[in-house]
mmCIF file of C-alpha atoms in Angstrom:
data_model
loop_
_atom_site.group_PDB
_atom_site.id
_atom_site.type_symbol
_atom_site.label_atom_id
_atom_site.label_comp_id
_atom_site.label_asym_id
_atom_site.label_seq_id
_atom_site.Cartn_x
_atom_site.Cartn_y
_atom_site.Cartn_z
ATOM 1 C CA UNK A 1 -55.568 14.514 -113.537
ATOM 2 C CA UNK A 2 -56.387 13.458 -109.887
ATOM 3 C CA UNK A 3 -53.261 13.887 -107.840
ATOM 4 C CA UNK A 4 -51.912 10.670 -105.941
ATOM 5 C CA UNK A 5 -49.177 10.771 -103.295
ATOM 6 C CA UNK A 6 -47.472 8.796 -100.716
ATOM 7 C CA UNK A 7 -45.685 8.455 -97.545
ATOM 8 C CA UNK A 8 -43.640 5.386 -97.700
ATOM 9 C CA UNK A 9 -42.658 2.650 -100.386
ATOM 10 C CA UNK A 10 -42.875 -0.941 -99.336
ATOM 11 C CA UNK A 11 -42.970 -4.335 -101.351
ATOM 12 C CA UNK A 12 -45.923 -6.088 -102.058
ATOM 13 C CA UNK A 13 -44.637 -9.552 -101.088
ATOM 14 C CA UNK A 14 -44.914 -8.158 -97.297
ATOM 15 C CA UNK A 15 -48.438 -7.168 -97.985
ATOM 16 C CA UNK A 16 -49.120 -10.518 -98.740
ATOM 17 C CA UNK A 17 -47.183 -11.364 -95.323
ATOM 18 C CA UNK A 18 -49.468 -8.918 -93.499
ATOM 19 C CA UNK A 19 -52.757 -9.982 -94.917
ATOM 20 C CA UNK A 20 -51.707 -13.665 -94.284
ATOM 21 C CA UNK A 21 -51.323 -12.774 -90.567
ATOM 22 C CA UNK A 22 -54.605 -11.192 -90.435
ATOM 23 C CA UNK A 23 -56.425 -14.083 -92.581
ATOM 24 C CA UNK A 24 -55.171 -16.541 -89.962
ATOM 25 C CA UNK A 25 -56.643 -14.218 -86.955
ATOM 26 C CA UNK A 26 -59.980 -14.236 -88.814
ATOM 27 C CA UNK A 27 -60.655 -17.750 -89.927
ATOM 28 C CA UNK A 28 -59.000 -21.092 -88.360
ATOM 29 C CA UNK A 29 -58.993 -22.934 -91.316
ATOM 30 C CA UNK A 30 -56.773 -20.755 -92.551
ATOM 31 C CA UNK A 31 -53.171 -22.785 -93.376
ATOM 32 C CA UNK A 32 -49.761 -21.854 -94.973
ATOM 33 C CA UNK A 33 -47.447 -24.339 -96.972
ATOM 34 C CA UNK A 34 -43.986 -22.832 -98.494
ATOM 35 C CA UNK A 35 -41.334 -24.350 -100.406
ATOM 36 C CA UNK A 36 -38.193 -23.567 -98.810
ATOM 37 C CA UNK A 37 -38.576 -19.608 -99.352
ATOM 38 C CA UNK A 38 -40.356 -18.241 -95.803
ATOM 39 C CA UNK A 39 -38.498 -14.927 -95.673
ATOM 40 C CA UNK A 40 -38.858 -14.277 -99.387
ATOM 41 C CA UNK A 41 -42.703 -14.699 -99.331
ATOM 42 C CA UNK A 42 -42.838 -12.708 -95.453
ATOM 43 C CA UNK A 43 -44.645 -15.822 -93.682
ATOM 44 C CA UNK A 44 -42.475 -15.320 -90.520
ATOM 45 C CA UNK A 45 -45.393 -13.646 -88.629
ATOM 46 C CA UNK A 46 -48.158 -16.334 -89.621
ATOM 47 C CA UNK A 47 -45.489 -19.265 -88.469
ATOM 48 C CA UNK A 48 -44.832 -17.600 -84.908
ATOM 49 C CA UNK A 49 -48.386 -17.220 -84.063
ATOM 50 C CA UNK A 50 -49.798 -20.383 -85.694
ATOM 51 C CA UNK A 51 -46.723 -22.858 -86.129
ATOM 52 C CA UNK A 52 -49.367 -25.791 -86.111
ATOM 53 C CA UNK A 53 -51.119 -24.427 -89.214
ATOM 54 C CA UNK A 54 -47.812 -23.828 -91.196
ATOM 55 C CA UNK A 55 -46.512 -26.544 -93.643
ATOM 56 C CA UNK A 56 -42.676 -26.574 -94.521
ATOM 57 C CA UNK A 57 -42.652 -28.641 -97.957
ATOM 58 C CA UNK A 58 -39.207 -27.882 -98.941
ATOM 59 C CA UNK A 59 -37.839 -27.503 -102.648
ATOM 60 C CA UNK A 60 -40.609 -29.857 -103.746
ATOM 61 C CA UNK A 61 -43.252 -27.569 -105.428
ATOM 62 C CA UNK A 62 -44.974 -29.845 -106.889
ATOM 63 C CA UNK A 63 -45.612 -32.091 -103.565
ATOM 64 C CA UNK A 64 -46.530 -28.591 -102.416
ATOM 65 C CA UNK A 65 -49.732 -28.240 -104.637
ATOM 66 C CA UNK A 66 -50.837 -31.888 -104.006
ATOM 67 C CA UNK A 67 -50.952 -31.589 -100.469
ATOM 68 C CA UNK A 68 -52.716 -28.211 -100.573
ATOM 69 C CA UNK A 69 -55.333 -29.732 -103.070
ATOM 70 C CA UNK A 70 -55.859 -32.354 -100.270
ATOM 71 C CA UNK A 71 -55.901 -29.950 -97.349
ATOM 72 C CA UNK A 72 -58.888 -28.608 -99.079
ATOM 73 C CA UNK A 73 -61.122 -32.071 -98.708
ATOM 74 C CA UNK A 74 -61.009 -31.496 -94.870
ATOM 75 C CA UNK A 75 -62.084 -28.094 -94.900
ATOM 76 C CA UNK A 76 -59.006 -25.985 -94.818
ATOM 77 C CA UNK A 77 -58.098 -23.055 -96.933
ATOM 78 C CA UNK A 78 -54.426 -23.396 -97.900
ATOM 79 C CA UNK A 79 -52.265 -20.501 -99.201
ATOM 80 C CA UNK A 80 -48.704 -21.711 -100.909
ATOM 81 C CA UNK A 81 -45.711 -19.642 -100.860
ATOM 82 C CA UNK A 82 -42.884 -19.569 -103.458
ATOM 83 C CA UNK A 83 -41.467 -17.604 -106.783
ATOM 84 C CA UNK A 84 -43.763 -17.119 -109.345
ATOM 85 C CA UNK A 85 -41.634 -18.985 -111.687
ATOM 86 C CA UNK A 86 -41.982 -22.142 -109.397
ATOM 87 C CA UNK A 87 -45.594 -21.330 -108.575
ATOM 88 C CA UNK A 88 -46.608 -21.997 -112.059
ATOM 89 C CA UNK A 89 -44.165 -22.740 -114.780
ATOM 90 C CA UNK A 90 -42.322 -25.511 -112.662
ATOM 91 C CA UNK A 91 -45.999 -27.404 -111.428
ATOM 92 C CA UNK A 92 -48.460 -26.441 -114.371
ATOM 93 C CA UNK A 93 -49.361 -30.208 -114.501
ATOM 94 C CA UNK A 94 -50.172 -30.611 -110.483
ATOM 95 C CA UNK A 95 -52.221 -27.136 -110.845
ATOM 96 C CA UNK A 96 -54.195 -28.118 -113.538
ATOM 97 C CA UNK A 97 -55.028 -31.944 -112.654
ATOM 98 C CA UNK A 98 -55.051 -31.403 -108.852
ATOM 99 C CA UNK A 99 -56.276 -28.124 -108.159
ATOM 100 C CA UNK A 100 -58.072 -26.595 -111.322
ATOM 101 C CA UNK A 101 -59.730 -29.520 -112.961
ATOM 102 C CA UNK A 102 -61.112 -30.810 -109.375
ATOM 103 C CA UNK A 103 -62.020 -26.807 -108.566
ATOM 104 C CA UNK A 104 -59.975 -27.290 -105.053
ATOM 105 C CA UNK A 105 -60.274 -23.992 -102.822
ATOM 106 C CA UNK A 106 -56.136 -23.345 -103.170
ATOM 107 C CA UNK A 107 -54.905 -19.942 -103.050
ATOM 108 C CA UNK A 108 -51.667 -19.836 -105.062
ATOM 109 C CA UNK A 109 -49.407 -16.931 -103.711
ATOM 110 C CA UNK A 110 -46.409 -16.368 -106.115
ATOM 111 C CA UNK A 111 -43.809 -13.780 -105.179
ATOM 112 C CA UNK A 112 -40.970 -12.124 -107.099
ATOM 113 C CA UNK A 113 -43.203 -12.450 -110.569
ATOM 114 C CA UNK A 114 -41.819 -10.258 -113.740
ATOM 115 C CA UNK A 115 -38.821 -8.338 -114.295
ATOM 116 C CA UNK A 116 -38.504 -7.028 -111.025
ATOM 117 C CA UNK A 117 -36.909 -10.224 -109.520
ATOM 118 C CA UNK A 118 -33.717 -8.360 -110.697
ATOM 119 C CA UNK A 119 -30.504 -9.589 -110.618
ATOM 120 C CA UNK A 120 -31.306 -13.358 -110.277
ATOM 121 C CA UNK A 121 -32.117 -13.156 -114.042
ATOM 122 C CA UNK A 122 -33.981 -14.804 -116.752
ATOM 123 C CA UNK A 123 -34.251 -18.256 -115.281
ATOM 124 C CA UNK A 124 -36.175 -17.022 -112.062
ATOM 125 C CA UNK A 125 -37.918 -14.029 -113.661
ATOM 126 C CA UNK A 126 -41.459 -15.158 -115.230
ATOM 127 C CA UNK A 127 -43.312 -13.100 -117.919
ATOM 128 C CA UNK A 128 -45.729 -15.704 -118.788
ATOM 129 C CA UNK A 129 -47.683 -16.893 -115.650
ATOM 130 C CA UNK A 130 -50.533 -14.634 -115.700
ATOM 131 C CA UNK A 131 -51.363 -16.686 -119.442
ATOM 132 C CA UNK A 132 -50.592 -20.024 -117.930
ATOM 133 C CA UNK A 133 -52.914 -19.236 -115.122
ATOM 134 C CA UNK A 134 -55.752 -17.313 -116.661
ATOM 135 C CA UNK A 135 -56.078 -20.266 -119.145
ATOM 136 C CA UNK A 136 -57.051 -22.356 -116.490
ATOM 137 C CA UNK A 137 -60.863 -23.040 -116.114
ATOM 138 C CA UNK A 138 -62.227 -21.695 -112.869
ATOM 139 C CA UNK A 139 -58.713 -20.017 -111.919
ATOM 140 C CA UNK A 140 -59.327 -16.395 -110.535
ATOM 141 C CA UNK A 141 -56.128 -14.274 -111.276
ATOM 142 C CA UNK A 142 -55.311 -11.168 -109.297
ATOM 143 C CA UNK A 143 -52.066 -8.881 -109.885
ATOM 144 C CA UNK A 144 -52.279 -6.100 -106.963
ATOM 145 C CA UNK A 145 -50.413 -2.620 -107.337
ATOM 146 C CA UNK A 146 -48.919 -2.215 -103.717
ATOM 147 C CA UNK A 147 -48.606 -3.148 -100.423
ATOM 148 C CA UNK A 148 -52.013 -2.216 -98.990
ATOM 149 C CA UNK A 149 -53.744 -3.570 -102.104
ATOM 150 C CA UNK A 150 -51.818 -6.982 -101.644
ATOM 151 C CA UNK A 151 -52.785 -7.146 -97.929
ATOM 152 C CA UNK A 152 -56.407 -6.412 -98.895
ATOM 153 C CA UNK A 153 -56.342 -9.009 -101.839
ATOM 154 C CA UNK A 154 -54.986 -11.855 -99.464
ATOM 155 C CA UNK A 155 -57.715 -11.347 -97.063
ATOM 156 C CA UNK A 156 -60.450 -11.252 -99.877
ATOM 157 C CA UNK A 157 -59.177 -14.645 -100.895
ATOM 158 C CA UNK A 158 -60.064 -16.068 -97.401
ATOM 159 C CA UNK A 159 -63.939 -15.513 -98.254
ATOM 160 C CA UNK A 160 -63.402 -16.360 -102.330
ATOM 161 C CA UNK A 161 -64.613 -20.309 -102.929
ATOM 162 C CA UNK A 162 -62.488 -21.567 -105.769
ATOM 163 C CA UNK A 163 -58.894 -21.946 -106.763
ATOM 164 C CA UNK A 164 -57.024 -18.242 -107.345
ATOM 165 C CA UNK A 165 -53.618 -17.060 -108.283
ATOM 166 C CA UNK A 166 -52.351 -14.091 -106.267
ATOM 167 C CA UNK A 167 -49.354 -12.502 -107.894
ATOM 168 C CA UNK A 168 -46.834 -9.983 -106.179
ATOM 169 C CA UNK A 169 -43.473 -8.867 -105.903
ATOM 170 C CA UNK A 170 -39.806 -8.127 -104.703
ATOM 171 C CA UNK A 171 -38.935 -4.276 -104.906
ATOM 172 C CA UNK A 172 -40.434 -1.457 -102.942
ATOM 173 C CA UNK A 173 -42.931 0.399 -104.789
ATOM 174 C CA UNK A 174 -45.234 3.433 -103.779
ATOM 175 C CA UNK A 175 -47.886 2.403 -101.318
ATOM 176 C CA UNK A 176 -50.535 4.945 -102.598
ATOM 177 C CA UNK A 177 -54.090 2.739 -102.129
ATOM 178 C CA UNK A 178 -56.158 3.418 -98.911
ATOM 179 C CA UNK A 179 -55.042 0.927 -95.708
ATOM 180 C CA UNK A 180 -58.682 -0.012 -95.135
ATOM 181 C CA UNK A 181 -59.501 -0.694 -98.478
ATOM 182 C CA UNK A 182 -62.273 -2.619 -99.495
ATOM 183 C CA UNK A 183 -61.027 -5.109 -102.234
ATOM 184 C CA UNK A 184 -63.911 -6.585 -104.622
ATOM 185 C CA UNK A 185 -62.672 -9.556 -106.845
ATOM 186 C CA UNK A 186 -63.307 -8.815 -110.663
ATOM 187 C CA UNK A 187 -64.245 -4.958 -109.776
ATOM 188 C CA UNK A 188 -61.625 -2.315 -111.321
ATOM 189 C CA UNK A 189 -60.609 0.720 -110.011
ATOM 190 C CA UNK A 190 -60.965 4.055 -111.247
ATOM 191 C CA UNK A 191 -57.815 5.865 -110.652
ATOM 192 C CA UNK A 192 -58.666 9.364 -112.968
ATOM 193 C CA UNK A 193 -61.471 10.105 -115.423
ATOM 194 C CA UNK A 194 -60.434 11.374 -118.703
ATOM 195 C CA UNK A 195 -61.763 11.827 -122.311
ATOM 196 C CA UNK A 196 -58.650 11.250 -124.462
ATOM 197 C CA UNK A 197 -57.284 7.928 -123.702
ATOM 198 C CA UNK A 198 -58.026 4.910 -121.668
ATOM 199 C CA UNK A 199 -55.044 3.724 -119.980
ATOM 200 C CA UNK A 200 -55.507 0.256 -118.071
ATOM 201 C CA UNK A 201 -52.686 -0.917 -115.888
ATOM 202 C CA UNK A 202 -52.321 -3.550 -113.629
ATOM 203 C CA UNK A 203 -49.414 -4.577 -110.600
ATOM 204 C CA UNK A 204 -46.299 -2.381 -110.386
ATOM 205 C CA UNK A 205 -47.566 -0.587 -113.811
ATOM 206 C CA UNK A 206 -50.226 0.903 -112.140
ATOM 207 C CA UNK A 207 -48.067 3.769 -110.600
ATOM 208 C CA UNK A 208 -46.344 4.513 -113.564
ATOM 209 C CA UNK A 209 -49.668 4.675 -115.490
ATOM 210 C CA UNK A 210 -50.352 7.668 -112.769
ATOM 211 C CA UNK A 211 -46.892 9.301 -113.327
ATOM 212 C CA UNK A 212 -47.578 8.804 -117.235
ATOM 213 C CA UNK A 213 -51.311 10.508 -116.688
ATOM 214 C CA UNK A 214 -49.013 13.409 -115.277
ATOM 215 C CA UNK A 215 -47.005 13.627 -117.800
ATOM 216 C CA UNK A 216 -49.693 13.687 -120.706
ATOM 217 C CA UNK A 217 -51.648 16.557 -118.918
ATOM 218 C CA UNK A 218 -48.813 18.468 -119.290
ATOM 219 C CA UNK A 219 -49.236 18.006 -123.158
ATOM 220 C CA UNK A 220 -52.922 18.802 -123.251
ATOM 221 C CA UNK A 221 -53.867 15.187 -122.999
ATOM 222 C CA UNK A 222 -56.646 13.694 -120.816
ATOM 223 C CA UNK A 223 -56.099 10.517 -119.755
ATOM 224 C CA UNK A 224 -58.499 8.114 -117.960
ATOM 225 C CA UNK A 225 -56.407 5.702 -115.676
ATOM 226 C CA UNK A 226 -57.958 2.310 -114.412
ATOM 227 C CA UNK A 227 -56.419 -0.201 -112.065
ATOM 228 C CA UNK A 228 -57.192 -3.770 -113.365
ATOM 229 C CA UNK A 229 -56.268 -5.927 -110.079
ATOM 230 C CA UNK A 230 -58.121 -8.721 -111.127
ATOM 231 C CA UNK A 231 -57.187 -9.998 -114.889
ATOM 232 C CA UNK A 232 -59.563 -12.915 -114.312
ATOM 233 C CA UNK A 233 -62.750 -12.398 -114.346
ATOM 234 C CA UNK A 234 -61.977 -9.069 -116.111
ATOM 235 C CA UNK A 235 -64.244 -6.230 -115.289
ATOM 236 C CA UNK A 236 -65.506 -5.915 -118.992
ATOM 237 C CA UNK A 237 -68.456 -3.596 -118.002
ATOM 238 C CA UNK A 238 -65.714 -0.815 -116.915
ATOM 239 C CA UNK A 239 -63.386 -1.236 -119.615
ATOM 240 C CA UNK A 240 -65.953 -0.975 -122.302
ATOM 241 C CA UNK A 241 -67.730 1.869 -120.823
ATOM 242 C CA UNK A 242 -64.375 4.051 -120.629
ATOM 243 C CA UNK A 243 -63.217 2.799 -124.184
ATOM 244 C CA UNK A 244 -66.487 3.972 -125.491
ATOM 245 C CA UNK A 245 -66.040 7.181 -124.101
ATOM 246 C CA UNK A 246 -62.291 7.770 -125.111
ATOM 247 C CA UNK A 247 -62.070 5.495 -128.478
ATOM 248 C CA UNK A 248 -58.529 4.066 -127.844
ATOM 249 C CA UNK A 249 -56.479 2.194 -125.006
ATOM 250 C CA UNK A 250 -53.202 1.510 -123.778
ATOM 251 C CA UNK A 251 -52.601 -1.584 -121.934
ATOM 252 C CA UNK A 252 -49.640 -1.712 -119.524
ATOM 253 C CA UNK A 253 -48.030 -4.748 -117.531
ATOM 254 C CA UNK A 254 -45.032 -6.013 -116.211
ATOM 255 C CA UNK A 255 -45.734 -9.151 -118.239
ATOM 256 C CA UNK A 256 -45.297 -10.662 -121.900
ATOM 257 C CA UNK A 257 -47.306 -8.900 -124.551
ATOM 258 C CA UNK A 258 -48.535 -12.505 -125.232
ATOM 259 C CA UNK A 259 -50.988 -13.888 -123.028
ATOM 260 C CA UNK A 260 -51.542 -10.883 -120.409
ATOM 261 C CA UNK A 261 -53.682 -8.402 -119.449
ATOM 262 C CA UNK A 262 -53.335 -6.708 -122.805
ATOM 263 C CA UNK A 263 -54.559 -9.951 -124.539
ATOM 264 C CA UNK A 264 -57.705 -10.006 -122.099
ATOM 265 C CA UNK A 265 -58.622 -6.678 -123.302
ATOM 266 C CA UNK A 266 -58.114 -7.016 -126.939
ATOM 267 C CA UNK A 267 -60.109 -10.281 -126.788
ATOM 268 C CA UNK A 268 -63.162 -8.319 -125.568
ATOM 269 C CA UNK A 269 -62.668 -5.505 -127.685
ATOM 270 C CA UNK A 270 -62.496 -7.524 -130.552
ATOM 271 C CA UNK A 271 -65.919 -9.235 -129.801
ATOM 272 C CA UNK A 272 -67.838 -5.955 -128.467
ATOM 273 C CA UNK A 273 -65.928 -2.798 -129.413
ATOM 274 C CA UNK A 274 -63.136 -3.018 -132.000
ATOM 275 C CA UNK A 275 -60.828 -0.120 -131.165
ATOM 276 C CA UNK A 276 -57.250 1.210 -131.682
ATOM 277 C CA UNK A 277 -54.859 -0.486 -128.633
ATOM 278 C CA UNK A 278 -51.192 -0.433 -127.978
ATOM 279 C CA UNK A 279 -49.239 -2.704 -125.301
ATOM 280 C CA UNK A 280 -46.896 -1.668 -122.764
ATOM 281 C CA UNK A 281 -45.456 -5.046 -122.166
ATOM 282 C CA UNK A 282 -42.480 -7.277 -123.091
ATOM 283 C CA UNK A 283 -42.456 -7.823 -126.041
ATOM 284 C CA UNK A 284 -41.827 -12.235 -126.477
ATOM 285 C CA UNK A 285 -38.637 -12.058 -125.164
ATOM 286 C CA UNK A 286 -36.999 -13.494 -121.752
ATOM 287 C CA UNK A 287 -35.394 -11.040 -119.232
ATOM 288 C CA UNK A 288 -31.789 -10.938 -118.092
ATOM 289 C CA UNK A 289 -29.967 -9.706 -115.061
ATOM 290 C CA UNK A 290 -30.342 -6.203 -113.805
ATOM 291 C CA UNK A 291 -31.553 -3.825 -111.205
ATOM 292 C CA UNK A 292 -35.264 -3.754 -111.351
ATOM 293 C CA UNK A 293 -35.121 -0.171 -112.196
ATOM 294 C CA UNK A 294 -32.685 -0.806 -115.175
ATOM 295 C CA UNK A 295 -34.761 -3.500 -116.553
ATOM 296 C CA UNK A 296 -37.978 -1.822 -116.143
ATOM 297 C CA UNK A 297 -36.232 0.905 -118.519
ATOM 298 C CA UNK A 298 -34.446 -1.278 -120.947
ATOM 299 C CA UNK A 299 -38.108 -3.550 -121.530
ATOM 300 C CA UNK A 300 -40.231 -0.384 -121.748
ATOM 301 C CA UNK A 301 -42.216 -0.546 -118.584
ATOM 302 C CA UNK A 302 -42.567 2.495 -117.328
ATOM 303 C CA UNK A 303 -44.208 6.119 -117.351
ATOM 304 C CA UNK A 304 -42.423 7.216 -120.421
ATOM 305 C CA UNK A 305 -42.988 4.182 -122.208
ATOM 306 C CA UNK A 306 -46.507 4.609 -121.540
ATOM 307 C CA UNK A 307 -47.136 8.157 -122.909
ATOM 308 C CA UNK A 308 -45.091 7.234 -126.245
ATOM 309 C CA UNK A 309 -47.685 4.250 -126.361
ATOM 310 C CA UNK A 310 -50.503 7.025 -126.032
ATOM 311 C CA UNK A 311 -49.078 9.321 -128.705
ATOM 312 C CA UNK A 312 -49.162 6.017 -131.160
ATOM 313 C CA UNK A 313 -52.831 5.058 -130.267
ATOM 314 C CA UNK A 314 -53.996 8.640 -130.319
ATOM 315 C CA UNK A 315 -52.419 9.122 -133.785
ATOM 316 C CA UNK A 316 -54.322 5.939 -134.982
ATOM 317 C CA UNK A 317 -57.378 7.094 -133.278
ATOM 318 C CA UNK A 318 -57.393 10.002 -135.521
ATOM 319 C CA UNK A 319 -56.964 8.026 -138.780
#
């Protein structure tokens, strides 16, 4: 098992803030819009340097999406910012009609995704957003794993033509990927090559997958671990090549089991390579209040849960 280390833990939303500032420096057409959550979205540095390129819309998320769509007509590259729940569920009609249907070059940037929003509870924790966004034709869906990858993803979206959804979170997590990485939209990252089982993880579950790989190694199980940061378009070649070798797969995500990364992998496999699969995801339920760590444990979104899923899928593989 390849060893991964880190020197600091940082929140992925701060990676977005750092990426947005650099994006603004690289392209004068980059503009930012926010729905009254500047601090939470870490937009302060962009605002301080480019005050004329920032628009505070207030608690009017639907209006924000419409304004963003309009700004693209003049050649601007708008990055919208609010919580993931308000970036998708609250404004789905506006995104579908004003952005996706007309293929507007809007970057929908969503913080506080998943259970790890924590104590704010189920009304603010959205576990359906990946499914909602990936169903929209032409929508790119990105879910990076740490600060450095979120920053790199934000920068990559400047040169990506078309609507995109960038999902990130509130809690601090290990920052283990390279600071100078090149982010390729739609290209999976191989974290560890193995022969017994494929673990495909996204977002906060990537680090948990790495920890699971270390636990599995002690059990004599050689896991191949892949970081899927782009859920749509899915890197089908990387997924199929890995599972062709290992013969079984576990998918891991901080999202509802229905509609997320696991569903995308299952749809691919049922068409091209029927394979035993287990899910590490929220099992068709809403969240609740609690600390991020408490919620990840209760809902089975950690390294230990991945190990159990691997043991289950290996038993099915051997039948």
